């Protein structure tokens, strides 16, 4: 009989594309995941992973086995949900995937409150990109995702996934001291032509939003510095190297030399919690979403 834990490890590698990423998602070390795969290869007498350059790739047999593993994990999840429902209280493990700002600015308080209210609940957090987190929910790799979208780039819930709006994350224009727009009150987007911008890298939701928003008012942004971390962007603004639009969630106090100015209209990200339809009545999901909405506001 195949070991479910080893099948879970193989499925995680198939979803995340590497042993290291699978280990992060599962809360294991890379060596532990590798050991699980090695044992599964011995059990099945099959080569499951092959070296491809500096990375690894699943063999055809491994892909078939990973697909079957996903079906088994769905059945196991269904059993766990039913058991938790019968107990009538949040218990067991709850995995949460959240984008970086929420992981920093929202989830620490939520996790602490869940632990206080429900000692039998083992809630665990992984920080991931918002669009990736939704896919993890679809694939059954996480129980709950916290994701965001923008007005010009909605985040639709895929089939089999439910979502609820947690609240709105407002954004400010961040300027270095002495900038021509400091002290002006609300700034319209049309006034930002010719500025040097600090932005998240291409392929991120925030980067796409900045490009589309400024182009919609006839401004072609000059993106001079690209940084994923908001605090790195703030450091670049403080050094007078450009301006940025940064959400308030998880931003913390502004460093010396940085001034926040309101934009007109105010940019806002909509923050959602998402989970699989089959887990809608699961007490731990209900409790986590309720605490999120209470701590951040319902809109």
PDB file of N, CA and C in Angstrom, residues 16 24-25 94-111 124-137 141-148 155 166 249 269 271-274 288 292:
ATOM      1  N   UNK A  16       4.416  22.694  -7.243  1.00  0.00           N
ATOM      2  CA  UNK A  16       5.313  23.826  -7.013  1.00  0.00           C
ATOM      3  C   UNK A  16       6.551  23.808  -7.903  1.00  0.00           C
ATOM      4  N   UNK A  24       8.691  24.158   1.360  1.00  0.00           N
ATOM      5  CA  UNK A  24       8.152  25.378   1.968  1.00  0.00           C
ATOM      6  C   UNK A  24       6.645  25.276   2.141  1.00  0.00           C
ATOM      7  N   UNK A  25       5.957  24.782   1.109  1.00  0.00           N
ATOM      8  CA  UNK A  25       4.498  24.677   1.171  1.00  0.00           C
ATOM      9  C   UNK A  25       4.041  23.675   2.221  1.00  0.00           C
ATOM     10  N   UNK A  94      -4.938  23.869   9.810  1.00  0.00           N
ATOM     11  CA  UNK A  94      -5.500  24.767   8.808  1.00  0.00           C
ATOM     12  C   UNK A  94      -4.344  25.485   8.135  1.00  0.00           C
ATOM     13  N   UNK A  95      -4.167  25.267   6.833  1.00  0.00           N
ATOM     14  CA  UNK A  95      -3.082  25.915   6.098  1.00  0.00           C
ATOM     15  C   UNK A  95      -3.611  27.151   5.381  1.00  0.00           C
ATOM     16  N   UNK A  96      -2.874  28.239   5.493  1.00  0.00           N
ATOM     17  CA  UNK A  96      -3.280  29.530   4.923  1.00  0.00           C
ATOM     18  C   UNK A  96      -2.151  30.046   4.043  1.00  0.00           C
ATOM     19  N   UNK A  97      -2.489  30.449   2.819  1.00  0.00           N
ATOM     20  CA  UNK A  97      -1.530  31.089   1.911  1.00  0.00           C
ATOM     21  C   UNK A  97      -1.947  32.540   1.738  1.00  0.00           C
ATOM     22  N   UNK A  98      -1.009  33.463   1.890  1.00  0.00           N
ATOM     23  CA  UNK A  98      -1.348  34.892   1.826  1.00  0.00           C
ATOM     24  C   UNK A  98      -0.254  35.671   1.114  1.00  0.00           C
ATOM     25  N   UNK A  99      -0.648  36.752   0.432  1.00  0.00           N
ATOM     26  CA  UNK A  99       0.332  37.628  -0.206  1.00  0.00           C
ATOM     27  C   UNK A  99       1.119  38.381   0.862  1.00  0.00           C
ATOM     28  N   UNK A 100       2.264  38.921   0.482  1.00  0.00           N
ATOM     29  CA  UNK A 100       3.242  39.391   1.465  1.00  0.00           C
ATOM     30  C   UNK A 100       2.697  40.457   2.403  1.00  0.00           C
ATOM     31  N   UNK A 101       1.958  41.444   1.888  1.00  0.00           N
ATOM     32  CA  UNK A 101       1.453  42.512   2.758  1.00  0.00           C
ATOM     33  C   UNK A 101       0.486  41.973   3.798  1.00  0.00           C
ATOM     34  N   UNK A 102      -0.371  41.028   3.389  1.00  0.00           N
ATOM     35  CA  UNK A 102      -1.305  40.431   4.341  1.00  0.00           C
ATOM     36  C   UNK A 102      -0.577  39.532   5.328  1.00  0.00           C
ATOM     37  N   UNK A 103       0.442  38.811   4.833  1.00  0.00           N
ATOM     38  CA  UNK A 103       1.221  37.954   5.722  1.00  0.00           C
ATOM     39  C   UNK A 103       1.915  38.770   6.808  1.00  0.00           C
ATOM     40  N   UNK A 104       2.262  40.002   6.489  1.00  0.00           N
ATOM     41  CA  UNK A 104       2.948  40.871   7.446  1.00  0.00           C
ATOM     42  C   UNK A 104       1.974  41.717   8.258  1.00  0.00           C
ATOM     43  N   UNK A 105       0.943  42.266   7.594  1.00  0.00           N
ATOM     44  CA  UNK A 105       0.099  43.254   8.260  1.00  0.00           C
ATOM     45  C   UNK A 105      -1.215  42.750   8.810  1.00  0.00           C
ATOM     46  N   UNK A 106      -1.666  41.562   8.403  1.00  0.00           N
ATOM     47  CA  UNK A 106      -2.959  41.047   8.850  1.00  0.00           C
ATOM     48  C   UNK A 106      -2.863  39.712   9.569  1.00  0.00           C
ATOM     49  N   UNK A 107      -2.160  38.777   8.983  1.00  0.00           N
ATOM     50  CA  UNK A 107      -2.189  37.398   9.482  1.00  0.00           C
ATOM     51  C   UNK A 107      -1.551  37.188  10.851  1.00  0.00           C
ATOM     52  N   UNK A 108      -0.487  37.905  11.240  1.00  0.00           N
ATOM     53  CA  UNK A 108       0.034  37.659  12.582  1.00  0.00           C
ATOM     54  C   UNK A 108      -1.022  37.838  13.667  1.00  0.00           C
ATOM     55  N   UNK A 109      -1.802  38.908  13.586  1.00  0.00           N
ATOM     56  CA  UNK A 109      -2.864  39.120  14.567  1.00  0.00           C
ATOM     57  C   UNK A 109      -3.966  38.087  14.457  1.00  0.00           C
ATOM     58  N   UNK A 110      -4.310  37.717  13.224  1.00  0.00           N
ATOM     59  CA  UNK A 110      -5.353  36.709  13.011  1.00  0.00           C
ATOM     60  C   UNK A 110      -4.930  35.368  13.591  1.00  0.00           C
ATOM     61  N   UNK A 111      -3.699  34.949  13.315  1.00  0.00           N
ATOM     62  CA  UNK A 111      -3.218  33.667  13.819  1.00  0.00           C
ATOM     63  C   UNK A 111      -3.165  33.644  15.344  1.00  0.00           C
ATOM     64  N   UNK A 124      -1.412  27.398  10.064  1.00  0.00           N
ATOM     65  CA  UNK A 124      -0.055  27.586   9.553  1.00  0.00           C
ATOM     66  C   UNK A 124      -0.077  28.465   8.305  1.00  0.00           C
ATOM     67  N   UNK A 125       0.881  29.376   8.220  1.00  0.00           N
ATOM     68  CA  UNK A 125       0.903  30.391   7.171  1.00  0.00           C
ATOM     69  C   UNK A 125       2.063  30.170   6.197  1.00  0.00           C
ATOM     70  N   UNK A 126       1.775  30.370   4.893  1.00  0.00           N
ATOM     71  CA  UNK A 126       2.806  30.421   3.865  1.00  0.00           C
ATOM     72  C   UNK A 126       2.603  31.691   3.052  1.00  0.00           C
ATOM     73  N   UNK A 127       3.676  32.449   2.823  1.00  0.00           N
ATOM     74  CA  UNK A 127       3.594  33.680   2.037  1.00  0.00           C
ATOM     75  C   UNK A 127       3.809  33.360   0.563  1.00  0.00           C
ATOM     76  N   UNK A 128       2.823  33.706  -0.283  1.00  0.00           N
ATOM     77  CA  UNK A 128       2.925  33.428  -1.721  1.00  0.00           C
ATOM     78  C   UNK A 128       2.255  34.557  -2.502  1.00  0.00           C
ATOM     79  N   UNK A 129       2.505  34.578  -3.817  1.00  0.00           N
ATOM     80  CA  UNK A 129       1.871  35.549  -4.700  1.00  0.00           C
ATOM     81  C   UNK A 129       0.361  35.326  -4.711  1.00  0.00           C
ATOM     82  N   UNK A 130      -0.450  36.398  -4.784  1.00  0.00           N
ATOM     83  CA  UNK A 130      -1.908  36.232  -4.695  1.00  0.00           C
ATOM     84  C   UNK A 130      -2.498  35.311  -5.746  1.00  0.00           C
ATOM     85  N   UNK A 131      -2.051  35.394  -6.980  1.00  0.00           N
ATOM     86  CA  UNK A 131      -2.603  34.508  -8.009  1.00  0.00           C
ATOM     87  C   UNK A 131      -2.157  33.073  -7.807  1.00  0.00           C
ATOM     88  N   UNK A 132      -0.949  32.868  -7.335  1.00  0.00           N
ATOM     89  CA  UNK A 132      -0.489  31.516  -7.043  1.00  0.00           C
ATOM     90  C   UNK A 132      -1.274  30.911  -5.894  1.00  0.00           C
ATOM     91  N   UNK A 133      -1.628  31.731  -4.911  1.00  0.00           N
ATOM     92  CA  UNK A 133      -2.344  31.208  -3.749  1.00  0.00           C
ATOM     93  C   UNK A 133      -3.709  30.660  -4.138  1.00  0.00           C
ATOM     94  N   UNK A 134      -4.378  31.308  -5.094  1.00  0.00           N
ATOM     95  CA  UNK A 134      -5.677  30.816  -5.548  1.00  0.00           C
ATOM     96  C   UNK A 134      -5.512  29.455  -6.204  1.00  0.00           C
ATOM     97  N   UNK A 135      -4.464  29.296  -6.995  1.00  0.00           N
ATOM     98  CA  UNK A 135      -4.212  28.011  -7.638  1.00  0.00           C
ATOM     99  C   UNK A 135      -3.929  26.925  -6.607  1.00  0.00           C
ATOM    100  N   UNK A 136      -3.268  27.292  -5.516  1.00  0.00           N
ATOM    101  CA  UNK A 136      -3.004  26.317  -4.458  1.00  0.00           C
ATOM    102  C   UNK A 136      -4.303  25.839  -3.819  1.00  0.00           C
ATOM    103  N   UNK A 137      -5.268  26.743  -3.688  1.00  0.00           N
ATOM    104  CA  UNK A 137      -6.580  26.342  -3.175  1.00  0.00           C
ATOM    105  C   UNK A 137      -7.240  25.359  -4.140  1.00  0.00           C
ATOM    106  N   UNK A 141      -3.721  22.286  -2.193  1.00  0.00           N
ATOM    107  CA  UNK A 141      -2.454  22.397  -1.488  1.00  0.00           C
ATOM    108  C   UNK A 141      -2.523  23.341  -0.296  1.00  0.00           C
ATOM    109  N   UNK A 142      -3.568  24.112  -0.204  1.00  0.00           N
ATOM    110  CA  UNK A 142      -3.781  24.949   0.976  1.00  0.00           C
ATOM    111  C   UNK A 142      -5.275  25.026   1.238  1.00  0.00           C
ATOM    112  N   UNK A 143      -5.648  25.213   2.497  1.00  0.00           N
ATOM    113  CA  UNK A 143      -7.069  25.244   2.854  1.00  0.00           C
ATOM    114  C   UNK A 143      -7.708  26.594   2.571  1.00  0.00           C
ATOM    115  N   UNK A 144      -6.945  27.638   2.797  1.00  0.00           N
ATOM    116  CA  UNK A 144      -7.494  28.994   2.741  1.00  0.00           C
ATOM    117  C   UNK A 144      -6.454  29.921   2.133  1.00  0.00           C
ATOM    118  N   UNK A 145      -6.895  30.814   1.261  1.00  0.00           N
ATOM    119  CA  UNK A 145      -5.979  31.786   0.657  1.00  0.00           C
ATOM    120  C   UNK A 145      -6.469  33.194   0.956  1.00  0.00           C
ATOM    121  N   UNK A 146      -5.523  34.092   1.162  1.00  0.00           N
ATOM    122  CA  UNK A 146      -5.823  35.518   1.267  1.00  0.00           C
ATOM    123  C   UNK A 146      -5.161  36.170   0.065  1.00  0.00           C
ATOM    124  N   UNK A 147      -5.987  36.715  -0.834  1.00  0.00           N
ATOM    125  CA  UNK A 147      -5.490  37.279  -2.087  1.00  0.00           C
ATOM    126  C   UNK A 147      -6.083  38.665  -2.289  1.00  0.00           C
ATOM    127  N   UNK A 148      -5.585  39.368  -3.289  1.00  0.00           N
ATOM    128  CA  UNK A 148      -6.120  40.707  -3.564  1.00  0.00           C
ATOM    129  C   UNK A 148      -6.241  40.914  -5.058  1.00  0.00           C
ATOM    130  N   UNK A 155     -10.111  39.588  -9.677  1.00  0.00           N
ATOM    131  CA  UNK A 155      -9.641  38.244  -9.369  1.00  0.00           C
ATOM    132  C   UNK A 155     -10.858  37.316  -9.275  1.00  0.00           C
ATOM    133  N   UNK A 166     -12.753  40.570   2.407  1.00  0.00           N
ATOM    134  CA  UNK A 166     -12.329  40.889   3.768  1.00  0.00           C
ATOM    135  C   UNK A 166     -12.357  42.388   3.998  1.00  0.00           C
ATOM    136  N   UNK A 249      -1.582  48.309   3.912  1.00  0.00           N
ATOM    137  CA  UNK A 249      -1.531  47.065   4.684  1.00  0.00           C
ATOM    138  C   UNK A 249      -0.095  46.575   4.814  1.00  0.00           C
ATOM    139  N   UNK A 269      -6.924  48.216  -3.209  1.00  0.00           N
ATOM    140  CA  UNK A 269      -6.916  46.786  -3.502  1.00  0.00           C
ATOM    141  C   UNK A 269      -8.048  46.144  -2.710  1.00  0.00           C
ATOM    142  N   UNK A 271      -9.350  42.909  -0.848  1.00  0.00           N
ATOM    143  CA  UNK A 271      -8.732  41.756  -0.195  1.00  0.00           C
ATOM    144  C   UNK A 271      -9.791  40.685   0.032  1.00  0.00           C
ATOM    145  N   UNK A 272      -9.472  39.449  -0.358  1.00  0.00           N
ATOM    146  CA  UNK A 272     -10.420  38.342  -0.292  1.00  0.00           C
ATOM    147  C   UNK A 272      -9.841  37.161   0.486  1.00  0.00           C
ATOM    148  N   UNK A 273     -10.747  36.371   1.046  1.00  0.00           N
ATOM    149  CA  UNK A 273     -10.415  35.033   1.518  1.00  0.00           C
ATOM    150  C   UNK A 273     -11.095  34.045   0.578  1.00  0.00           C
ATOM    151  N   UNK A 274     -10.364  32.989   0.192  1.00  0.00           N
ATOM    152  CA  UNK A 274     -10.885  31.996  -0.741  1.00  0.00           C
ATOM    153  C   UNK A 274     -10.649  30.595  -0.205  1.00  0.00           C
ATOM    154  N   UNK A 288     -11.700  31.299  10.884  1.00  0.00           N
ATOM    155  CA  UNK A 288     -10.604  32.114  10.362  1.00  0.00           C
ATOM    156  C   UNK A 288     -11.130  33.307   9.579  1.00  0.00           C
ATOM    157  N   UNK A 292     -10.668  37.307  10.459  1.00  0.00           N
ATOM    158  CA  UNK A 292     -10.098  38.243   9.484  1.00  0.00           C
ATOM    159  C   UNK A 292     -10.991  39.448   9.282  1.00  0.00           C
TER     160      UNK A 292
END
